mmCIF file of C-alpha atoms in Angstrom:
data_model
loop_
_atom_site.group_PDB
_atom_site.id
_atom_site.type_symbol
_atom_site.label_atom_id
_atom_site.label_comp_id
_atom_site.label_asym_id
_atom_site.label_seq_id
_atom_site.Cartn_x
_atom_site.Cartn_y
_atom_site.Cartn_z
ATOM 1 C CA MET C 1 -59.728 6.696 -21.358
ATOM 2 C CA GLU C 2 -59.756 3.347 -19.590
ATOM 3 C CA SER C 3 -55.955 3.483 -19.285
ATOM 4 C CA ASP C 4 -56.285 6.917 -17.673
ATOM 5 C CA ASP C 5 -58.837 5.560 -15.195
ATOM 6 C CA ASN C 6 -56.457 2.698 -14.343
ATOM 7 C CA ASN C 7 -53.506 5.062 -13.845
ATOM 8 C CA VAL C 8 -55.404 7.154 -11.296
ATOM 9 C CA PRO C 9 -55.782 4.361 -8.665
ATOM 10 C CA GLU C 10 -52.122 3.422 -9.163
ATOM 11 C CA ALA C 11 -51.102 7.009 -8.492
ATOM 12 C CA GLN C 12 -53.331 7.015 -5.410
ATOM 13 C CA LYS C 13 -51.683 3.824 -4.184
ATOM 14 C CA ARG C 14 -48.212 5.278 -4.698
ATOM 15 C CA ALA C 15 -49.210 8.453 -2.879
ATOM 16 C CA HIS C 16 -50.609 6.385 -0.004
ATOM 17 C CA VAL C 17 -47.404 4.320 0.147
ATOM 18 C CA ASN C 18 -45.314 7.491 0.174
ATOM 19 C CA ARG C 19 -47.381 8.917 3.025
ATOM 20 C CA VAL C 20 -46.957 5.709 5.001
ATOM 21 C CA ARG C 21 -43.199 5.857 4.398
ATOM 22 C CA ASN C 22 -43.121 9.439 5.613
ATOM 23 C CA LEU C 23 -45.003 8.435 8.762
ATOM 24 C CA ILE C 24 -42.544 5.571 9.323
ATOM 25 C CA GLU C 25 -39.587 7.923 8.889
ATOM 26 C CA GLU C 26 -41.117 10.390 11.341
ATOM 27 C CA ALA C 27 -41.632 7.555 13.827
ATOM 28 C CA ALA C 28 -37.992 6.492 13.335
ATOM 29 C CA ASP C 29 -36.867 10.075 13.958
ATOM 30 C CA GLN C 30 -38.921 10.188 17.148
ATOM 31 C CA ARG C 31 -37.394 6.874 18.202
ATOM 32 C CA ASP C 32 -33.868 8.236 17.628
ATOM 33 C CA GLU C 33 -34.707 11.355 19.628
ATOM 34 C CA LEU C 34 -36.071 9.238 22.475
ATOM 35 C CA GLN C 35 -32.972 7.032 22.399
ATOM 36 C CA GLN C 36 -30.715 10.075 22.601
ATOM 37 C CA THR C 37 -32.783 11.456 25.473
ATOM 38 C CA ASN C 38 -32.602 8.079 27.204
ATOM 39 C CA ALA C 39 -28.819 7.975 26.807
ATOM 40 C CA THR C 40 -28.517 11.505 28.228
ATOM 41 C CA LEU C 41 -30.689 10.604 31.210
ATOM 42 C CA GLN C 42 -28.700 7.431 31.806
ATOM 43 C CA ARG C 43 -25.464 9.435 31.846
ATOM 44 C CA LYS C 44 -27.028 11.749 34.415
ATOM 45 C CA ILE C 45 -28.281 8.810 36.516
ATOM 46 C CA VAL C 46 -24.859 7.118 36.730
ATOM 47 C CA PRO C 47 -23.341 9.503 39.336
ATOM 48 C CA LEU C 48 -26.555 9.389 41.377
ATOM 49 C CA LEU C 49 -26.490 5.595 41.417
ATOM 50 C CA GLN C 50 -22.827 5.634 42.417
ATOM 51 C CA LYS C 51 -23.600 7.983 45.299
ATOM 52 C CA LYS C 52 -26.509 5.788 46.305
ATOM 53 C CA GLN C 53 -24.329 2.669 46.238
ATOM 54 C CA ASP C 54 -21.680 4.425 48.317
ATOM 55 C CA SER C 55 -24.248 5.461 50.896
ATOM 56 C CA ALA C 56 -25.718 1.950 50.867
ATOM 57 C CA SER C 57 -22.274 0.408 51.434
ATOM 58 C CA ASP C 58 -21.727 2.762 54.372
ATOM 59 C CA LYS C 59 -25.026 1.698 55.928
ATOM 60 C CA LYS C 60 -24.893 -2.063 55.496
ATOM 61 C CA GLU C 61 -25.631 -2.594 59.171
ATOM 62 C CA ASP C 62 -29.008 -0.758 58.907
ATOM 63 C CA ARG C 63 -30.752 -3.307 56.735
ATOM 64 C CA LEU C 64 -34.499 -3.255 56.325
ATOM 65 C CA SER C 65 -36.629 -5.847 57.963
ATOM 66 C CA LEU C 66 -38.615 -8.514 56.137
ATOM 67 C CA VAL C 67 -41.899 -6.621 56.537
ATOM 68 C CA GLU C 68 -40.477 -3.507 54.982
ATOM 69 C CA ASN C 69 -39.078 -5.563 52.105
ATOM 70 C CA GLU C 70 -42.485 -7.159 51.513
ATOM 71 C CA LYS C 71 -44.105 -3.741 51.631
ATOM 72 C CA ARG C 72 -41.648 -2.456 49.097
ATOM 73 C CA TYR C 73 -42.251 -5.526 46.951
ATOM 74 C CA TYR C 74 -46.028 -4.983 46.983
ATOM 75 C CA ASP C 75 -45.568 -1.284 46.283
ATOM 76 C CA CYS C 76 -43.366 -2.187 43.361
ATOM 77 C CA LEU C 77 -45.971 -4.642 42.038
ATOM 78 C CA LYS C 78 -48.638 -1.974 42.431
ATOM 79 C CA SER C 79 -46.555 0.542 40.518
ATOM 80 C CA VAL C 80 -45.938 -2.044 37.790
ATOM 81 C CA HIS C 81 -49.674 -2.772 37.573
ATOM 82 C CA GLU C 82 -50.460 0.933 37.397
ATOM 83 C CA ALA C 83 -47.790 1.412 34.729
ATOM 84 C CA ARG C 84 -49.256 -1.437 32.690
ATOM 85 C CA ALA C 85 -52.736 0.025 33.063
ATOM 86 C CA GLN C 86 -51.458 3.416 31.973
ATOM 87 C CA LEU C 87 -49.696 1.786 29.049
ATOM 88 C CA LEU C 88 -52.879 -0.030 28.022
ATOM 89 C CA THR C 89 -54.875 3.193 28.317
ATOM 90 C CA ALA C 90 -52.271 5.059 26.294
ATOM 91 C CA GLN C 91 -52.258 2.336 23.645
ATOM 92 C CA THR C 92 -56.060 2.440 23.443
ATOM 93 C CA GLN C 93 -56.007 6.207 23.191
ATOM 94 C CA TYR C 94 -53.306 6.169 20.535
ATOM 95 C CA ASP C 95 -55.173 3.464 18.606
ATOM 96 C CA ARG C 96 -58.306 5.588 18.687
ATOM 97 C CA ILE C 97 -56.324 8.624 17.555
ATOM 98 C CA ALA C 98 -54.717 6.539 14.821
ATOM 99 C CA MET C 99 -58.143 5.337 13.647
ATOM 100 C CA GLU C 100 -59.447 8.891 13.601
ATOM 101 C CA LEU C 101 -56.395 10.069 11.705
ATOM 102 C CA GLN C 102 -56.735 7.154 9.279
ATOM 103 C CA ALA C 103 -60.413 8.025 8.731
ATOM 104 C CA ARG C 104 -59.494 11.652 8.136
ATOM 105 C CA LEU C 105 -56.721 10.553 5.821
ATOM 106 C CA ASP C 106 -59.081 8.322 3.849
ATOM 107 C CA GLU C 107 -61.601 11.146 3.625
ATOM 108 C CA LYS C 108 -58.921 13.589 2.484
ATOM 109 C CA GLU C 109 -57.595 11.074 -0.030
ATOM 110 C CA SER C 110 -61.064 10.441 -1.447
ATOM 111 C CA LYS C 111 -61.668 14.180 -1.744
ATOM 112 C CA ALA C 112 -58.252 14.642 -3.325
ATOM 113 C CA ASN C 113 -58.953 11.821 -5.772
ATOM 114 C CA GLU C 114 -62.328 13.329 -6.677
ATOM 115 C CA ILE C 115 -60.759 16.743 -7.173
ATOM 116 C CA GLN C 116 -57.967 15.230 -9.235
ATOM 117 C CA GLU C 117 -60.418 13.261 -11.374
ATOM 118 C CA SER C 118 -62.611 16.314 -11.914
ATOM 119 C CA PHE C 119 -59.545 18.385 -12.762
ATOM 120 C CA MET C 120 -58.355 15.729 -15.218
ATOM 121 C CA GLU C 121 -61.817 15.605 -16.799
ATOM 122 C CA PHE C 122 -61.858 19.398 -17.023
ATOM 123 C CA LYS C 123 -58.486 19.359 -18.779
ATOM 124 C CA ARG C 124 -59.741 16.652 -21.168
ATOM 125 C CA GLU C 125 -62.804 18.736 -22.050
ATOM 126 C CA VAL C 126 -60.633 21.793 -22.605
ATOM 127 C CA ALA C 127 -58.287 19.752 -24.794
ATOM 128 C CA ARG C 128 -61.191 18.282 -26.769
ATOM 129 C CA SER C 129 -62.714 21.689 -27.390
ATOM 130 C CA ALA C 130 -59.359 23.162 -28.409
ATOM 131 C CA GLU C 131 -58.552 23.568 -32.102
ATOM 132 C CA ASN C 132 -55.354 23.852 -34.059
ATOM 133 C CA THR C 133 -54.632 27.495 -34.941
ATOM 134 C CA ARG C 134 -53.331 26.580 -38.391
ATOM 135 C CA THR C 135 -55.726 23.883 -39.567
ATOM 136 C CA GLY C 136 -58.748 24.663 -37.370
ATOM 137 C CA LYS C 137 -59.148 20.946 -36.584
ATOM 138 C CA PRO C 138 -59.661 19.605 -33.034
ATOM 139 C CA ILE C 139 -56.774 17.921 -31.246
ATOM 140 C CA PRO C 140 -56.812 14.114 -31.726
ATOM 141 C CA LYS C 141 -57.498 11.875 -28.746
ATOM 142 C CA ARG C 142 -54.163 10.131 -29.268
ATOM 143 C CA ILE C 143 -52.240 13.375 -28.707
ATOM 144 C CA ILE C 144 -54.409 14.192 -25.678
ATOM 145 C CA ALA C 145 -53.599 10.752 -24.253
ATOM 146 C CA GLN C 146 -49.895 11.386 -24.881
ATOM 147 C CA PHE C 147 -50.169 14.711 -23.034
ATOM 148 C CA GLU C 148 -51.860 12.966 -20.110
ATOM 149 C CA VAL C 149 -49.159 10.268 -19.993
ATOM 150 C CA ALA C 150 -46.425 12.916 -20.068
ATOM 151 C CA GLU C 151 -48.197 14.816 -17.290
ATOM 152 C CA MET C 152 -48.458 11.626 -15.220
ATOM 153 C CA LYS C 153 -44.718 11.060 -15.659
ATOM 154 C CA LYS C 154 -43.985 14.620 -14.601
ATOM 155 C CA ASP C 155 -46.217 14.182 -11.539
ATOM 156 C CA GLN C 156 -44.349 10.985 -10.657
ATOM 157 C CA GLU C 157 -41.016 12.768 -11.032
ATOM 158 C CA VAL C 158 -42.261 15.610 -8.826
ATOM 159 C CA GLU C 159 -43.410 13.059 -6.250
ATOM 160 C CA LYS C 160 -39.987 11.369 -6.294
ATOM 161 C CA VAL C 161 -38.281 14.727 -5.864
ATOM 162 C CA ARG C 162 -40.573 15.537 -2.939
ATOM 163 C CA LEU C 163 -39.768 12.207 -1.288
ATOM 164 C CA LYS C 164 -36.071 12.830 -1.820
ATOM 165 C CA ASN C 165 -36.472 16.287 -0.318
ATOM 166 C CA ILE C 166 -38.245 14.790 2.708
ATOM 167 C CA ASN C 167 -35.476 12.213 3.156
ATOM 168 C CA LEU C 168 -32.812 14.890 2.893
ATOM 169 C CA ARG C 169 -34.631 17.040 5.430
ATOM 170 C CA THR C 170 -34.869 14.077 7.784
ATOM 171 C CA HIS C 171 -31.164 13.360 7.351
ATOM 172 C CA LEU C 172 -30.388 17.040 7.927
ATOM 173 C CA ARG C 173 -32.479 16.997 11.108
ATOM 174 C CA LYS C 174 -30.574 13.945 12.350
ATOM 175 C CA LEU C 175 -27.238 15.587 11.632
ATOM 176 C CA GLU C 176 -28.344 18.763 13.409
ATOM 177 C CA GLN C 177 -29.417 16.709 16.429
ATOM 178 C CA GLN C 178 -26.090 14.870 16.485
ATOM 179 C CA LEU C 179 -24.225 18.167 16.197
ATOM 180 C CA HIS C 180 -26.323 19.645 18.992
ATOM 181 C CA ALA C 181 -25.636 16.583 21.169
ATOM 182 C CA LYS C 182 -21.903 16.903 20.497
ATOM 183 C CA GLU C 183 -22.032 20.591 21.372
ATOM 184 C CA GLN C 184 -23.811 19.779 24.631
ATOM 185 C CA LEU C 185 -21.215 17.110 25.372
ATOM 186 C CA ALA C 186 -18.418 19.588 24.650
ATOM 187 C CA GLU C 187 -20.055 22.126 26.968
ATOM 188 C CA GLY C 188 -20.298 19.480 29.691
ATOM 189 C CA LEU C 189 -16.579 18.744 29.656
ATOM 190 C CA HIS C 190 -14.827 19.692 32.859
ATOM 191 C CA LEU C 191 -11.484 21.374 33.272
ATOM 192 C CA ILE C 192 -9.868 18.020 34.065
ATOM 193 C CA ASP C 193 -11.082 16.589 30.762
ATOM 194 C CA PHE C 194 -9.737 19.647 28.965
ATOM 195 C CA GLU C 195 -6.351 19.276 30.649
ATOM 196 C CA GLN C 196 -6.344 15.564 29.816
ATOM 197 C CA LEU C 197 -7.083 16.333 26.178
ATOM 198 C CA LYS C 198 -4.379 18.991 26.238
ATOM 199 C CA ILE C 199 -1.836 16.479 27.586
ATOM 200 C CA GLU C 200 -2.877 13.907 24.988
ATOM 201 C CA ASN C 201 -2.577 16.547 22.275
ATOM 202 C CA GLN C 202 0.925 17.441 23.496
ATOM 203 C CA THR C 203 1.899 13.762 23.506
ATOM 204 C CA LEU C 204 0.581 13.307 19.990
ATOM 205 C CA ASN C 205 2.468 16.413 18.834
ATOM 206 C CA GLU C 206 5.685 15.001 20.312
ATOM 207 C CA LYS C 207 5.074 11.709 18.542
ATOM 208 C CA ILE C 208 4.456 13.583 15.294
ATOM 209 C CA GLU C 209 7.737 15.476 15.741
ATOM 210 C CA GLU C 210 9.566 12.194 16.389
ATOM 211 C CA ARG C 211 8.037 10.685 13.279
ATOM 212 C CA ASN C 212 9.024 13.773 11.287
ATOM 213 C CA GLU C 213 12.613 13.478 12.552
ATOM 214 C CA GLU C 214 12.674 9.793 11.634
ATOM 215 C CA LEU C 215 11.259 10.658 8.224
ATOM 216 C CA HIS C 216 13.949 13.330 7.755
ATOM 217 C CA LYS C 217 16.651 10.821 8.729
ATOM 218 C CA LEU C 218 15.229 8.260 6.332
ATOM 219 C CA ARG C 219 15.143 10.824 3.522
ATOM 220 C CA LYS C 220 18.744 11.818 4.267
ATOM 221 C CA LYS C 221 19.769 8.176 4.378
ATOM 222 C CA THR C 222 17.940 7.578 1.105
ATOM 223 C CA THR C 223 19.787 10.499 -0.507
ATOM 224 C CA THR C 224 23.139 9.143 0.716
ATOM 225 C CA THR C 225 22.243 5.676 -0.515
ATOM 226 C CA VAL C 226 21.302 7.060 -3.924
ATOM 227 C CA GLN C 227 24.604 8.933 -4.138
ATOM 228 C CA VAL C 228 26.572 5.829 -3.131
ATOM 229 C CA LEU C 229 24.609 3.774 -5.624
ATOM 230 C CA THR C 230 25.353 6.298 -8.381
ATOM 231 C CA HIS C 231 29.056 6.223 -7.497
ATOM 232 C CA ILE C 232 29.021 2.428 -7.503
ATOM 233 C CA LYS C 233 27.306 2.410 -10.899
ATOM 234 C CA GLU C 234 29.945 4.766 -12.323
ATOM 235 C CA LYS C 235 32.714 2.642 -10.824
ATOM 236 C CA LEU C 236 31.053 -0.456 -12.245
ATOM 237 C CA GLN C 237 31.025 1.112 -15.709
ATOM 238 C CA PHE C 238 34.715 1.983 -15.380
ATOM 239 C CA ILE C 239 35.515 -1.539 -14.159
ATOM 240 C CA LEU C 240 33.561 -3.035 -17.064
ATOM 241 C CA VAL C 241 35.570 -0.956 -19.548
ATOM 242 C CA GLU C 242 38.813 -1.922 -17.803
ATOM 243 C CA ASN C 243 37.683 -5.538 -17.794
ATOM 244 C CA GLN C 244 37.160 -5.387 -21.555
ATOM 245 C CA CYS C 245 40.691 -4.012 -21.986
ATOM 246 C CA LEU C 246 42.103 -6.712 -19.713
ATOM 247 C CA LYS C 247 40.211 -9.359 -21.647
ATOM 248 C CA LYS C 248 41.744 -8.029 -24.846
ATOM 249 C CA ASP C 249 45.236 -8.090 -23.280
ATOM 250 C CA LEU C 250 44.564 -11.569 -21.949
ATOM 251 C CA SER C 251 43.600 -12.799 -25.402
ATOM 252 C CA GLU C 252 46.830 -11.323 -26.810
ATOM 253 C CA LEU C 253 48.843 -12.961 -24.025
ATOM 254 C CA ASP C 254 47.076 -16.249 -24.707
ATOM 255 C CA GLU C 255 48.070 -16.004 -28.352
ATOM 256 C CA GLU C 256 51.672 -15.176 -27.399
ATOM 257 C CA LEU C 257 51.663 -18.025 -24.876
ATOM 258 C CA THR C 258 50.447 -20.391 -27.558
ATOM 259 C CA LYS C 259 53.250 -19.262 -29.857
ATOM 260 C CA ASN C 260 55.827 -19.628 -27.052
ATOM 261 C CA ARG C 261 54.493 -23.077 -26.259
ATOM 262 C CA ASP C 262 54.884 -24.061 -29.891
ATOM 263 C CA SER C 263 58.440 -22.708 -29.966
ATOM 264 C CA LEU C 264 59.172 -24.424 -26.635
ATOM 265 C CA THR C 265 57.951 -27.691 -28.082
ATOM 266 C CA LYS C 266 60.254 -27.216 -31.055
ATOM 267 C CA LYS C 267 63.183 -26.368 -28.761
ATOM 268 C CA LYS C 268 62.492 -29.443 -26.666
ATOM 269 C CA LYS C 269 62.504 -31.554 -29.795
ATOM 270 C CA GLU C 270 65.826 -29.996 -30.845
ATOM 271 C CA ARG C 271 67.210 -30.578 -27.339
ATOM 272 C CA ASP C 272 66.146 -34.192 -27.434
ATOM 273 C CA LEU C 273 67.727 -34.561 -30.868
ATOM 274 C CA ILE C 274 71.002 -33.015 -29.656
ATOM 275 C CA ARG C 275 70.932 -35.182 -26.552
ATOM 276 C CA THR C 276 70.411 -38.260 -28.691
ATOM 277 C CA THR C 277 73.277 -37.221 -30.985
ATOM 278 C CA GLN C 278 75.519 -36.615 -27.980
ATOM 279 C CA GLN C 279 74.687 -40.028 -26.585
ATOM 280 C CA LYS C 280 75.529 -41.608 -29.926
ATOM 281 C CA MET C 281 78.845 -39.731 -30.043
ATOM 282 C CA LYS C 282 79.704 -40.860 -26.511
ATOM 283 C CA HIS C 283 79.051 -44.457 -27.447
ATOM 284 C CA GLN C 284 81.261 -44.075 -30.524
ATOM 285 C CA GLN C 285 84.235 -42.949 -28.363
ATOM 286 C CA GLY C 286 86.174 -45.798 -26.688
ATOM 287 C CA PHE C 287 86.902 -44.081 -23.438
ATOM 288 C CA GLY C 288 83.686 -42.151 -23.243
ATOM 289 C CA ASN C 289 82.346 -44.399 -20.531
ATOM 290 C CA SER C 290 85.563 -44.637 -18.393
ATOM 291 C CA HIS C 291 86.163 -42.021 -15.732
ATOM 292 C CA LEU C 292 89.878 -42.768 -15.343
ATOM 293 C CA LEU C 293 90.456 -42.555 -19.055
ATOM 294 C CA MET C 294 88.617 -39.294 -19.165
ATOM 295 C CA HIS C 295 90.731 -37.948 -16.281
ATOM 296 C CA ASP C 296 93.930 -39.111 -17.961
ATOM 297 C CA TYR C 297 92.733 -37.614 -21.228
ATOM 298 C CA GLU C 298 92.090 -34.309 -19.567
ATOM 299 C CA LYS C 299 95.471 -34.385 -17.858
ATOM 300 C CA ARG C 300 97.260 -35.249 -21.086
ATOM 301 C CA LYS C 301 95.309 -32.523 -22.836
ATOM 302 C CA ILE C 302 96.453 -29.997 -20.241
ATOM 303 C CA ASP C 303 100.063 -31.243 -20.473
ATOM 304 C CA LEU C 304 99.840 -31.079 -24.245
ATOM 305 C CA GLU C 305 98.638 -27.527 -24.115
ATOM 306 C CA ASP C 306 101.480 -26.725 -21.669
ATOM 307 C CA TYR C 307 104.037 -28.332 -23.920
ATOM 308 C CA GLN C 308 102.643 -26.551 -26.920
ATOM 309 C CA GLY C 309 103.005 -23.284 -25.034
ATOM 310 C CA ARG C 310 106.562 -24.048 -24.075
ATOM 311 C CA LEU C 311 107.272 -25.135 -27.665
ATOM 312 C CA ALA C 312 105.955 -21.845 -28.918
ATOM 313 C CA GLN C 313 108.194 -19.993 -26.468
ATOM 314 C CA LEU C 314 111.209 -22.042 -27.515
ATOM 315 C CA LYS C 315 110.433 -21.398 -31.167
ATOM 316 C CA GLN C 316 110.277 -17.716 -30.460
ATOM 317 C CA ARG C 317 113.601 -17.895 -28.589
ATOM 318 C CA LEU C 318 115.112 -19.911 -31.415
ATOM 319 C CA ALA C 319 114.001 -17.379 -33.934
ATOM 320 C CA TYR C 320 115.373 -14.607 -31.793
ATOM 321 C CA LEU C 321 118.685 -16.372 -31.369
ATOM 322 C CA THR C 322 118.833 -17.170 -35.060
ATOM 323 C CA LYS C 323 118.319 -13.529 -35.788
ATOM 324 C CA LYS C 324 121.012 -12.498 -33.299
ATOM 325 C CA ALA C 325 123.575 -15.124 -34.363
ATOM 326 C CA PRO C 326 125.005 -13.196 -37.387
ATOM 327 C CA GLN C 327 125.388 -10.117 -35.289
ATOM 328 C CA LEU C 328 127.295 -12.083 -32.654
ATOM 329 C CA ASN C 329 129.522 -13.630 -35.330
ATOM 330 C CA ASP C 330 130.340 -10.226 -36.774
ATOM 331 C CA SER C 331 131.208 -8.826 -33.403
ATOM 332 C CA SER C 332 133.493 -11.781 -32.591
ATOM 333 C CA ALA C 333 135.309 -11.534 -35.902
#
């Protein structure tokens, strides 16, 4: 029971805090509305101030005298003093209203707390007097306390949901105000602004078309590049296969070259051996180193061959004559 009595003031405090938050949010909403109204009024004042400045620039020669300036200065001070007095009066009035509202709020909260406490006590009495339908025994205090705790949690959840609903409503109100302000701004656009927006829209559409054309060209170029790359890859595969074949042929040629080099080495050795033998044979001959003797030897060799030819002819003639001699003897006899 004491825990229940302690939970009630905490719930009251939370409710009071939530109310204060709601009041702060409402004040913030009012501030936003006033700021939007101020901005709208400032936009309306701008052309008036420009006109006033233009008229003032046209009438620079008609300046006011010092007395008139002092009069205006005192009038301005008077208006400032009156505005401050009005502000002080308004603050006093609003403070009084706030105190009255706070007193009413405290009174309402106390009444609400009393009603809530009496209602909680009524529910406790009903729960205490209740009996179980099966056993006929009264409900234990522990279970009643659990029911009260669960109810407090549900009330807290409901309070959170209400606060969330209030925040969402406030946010929705802000969005509606912004949308309404945008609609008013759209209604206030002149024909020149519309034409300007139309020209800008046309320019942006042209830029979009140019970008689309560039994108199409890039895609086409990418497709061509992919095709060329595929062709190059196929050619590379073919060249790799051909390179393997050429490597195989090159290895065979290297083997054949090695064999030819070995045979060439052998032939060179044989050539050197023959050359050495020839040199030895030249040294063994007496006239091998004399040019005149060699020339005479060649000449004699030619003459010898000539004589041998003539000798062969004479032998043939002799044989012929020998064969014809008996015939001639027979004819002469």
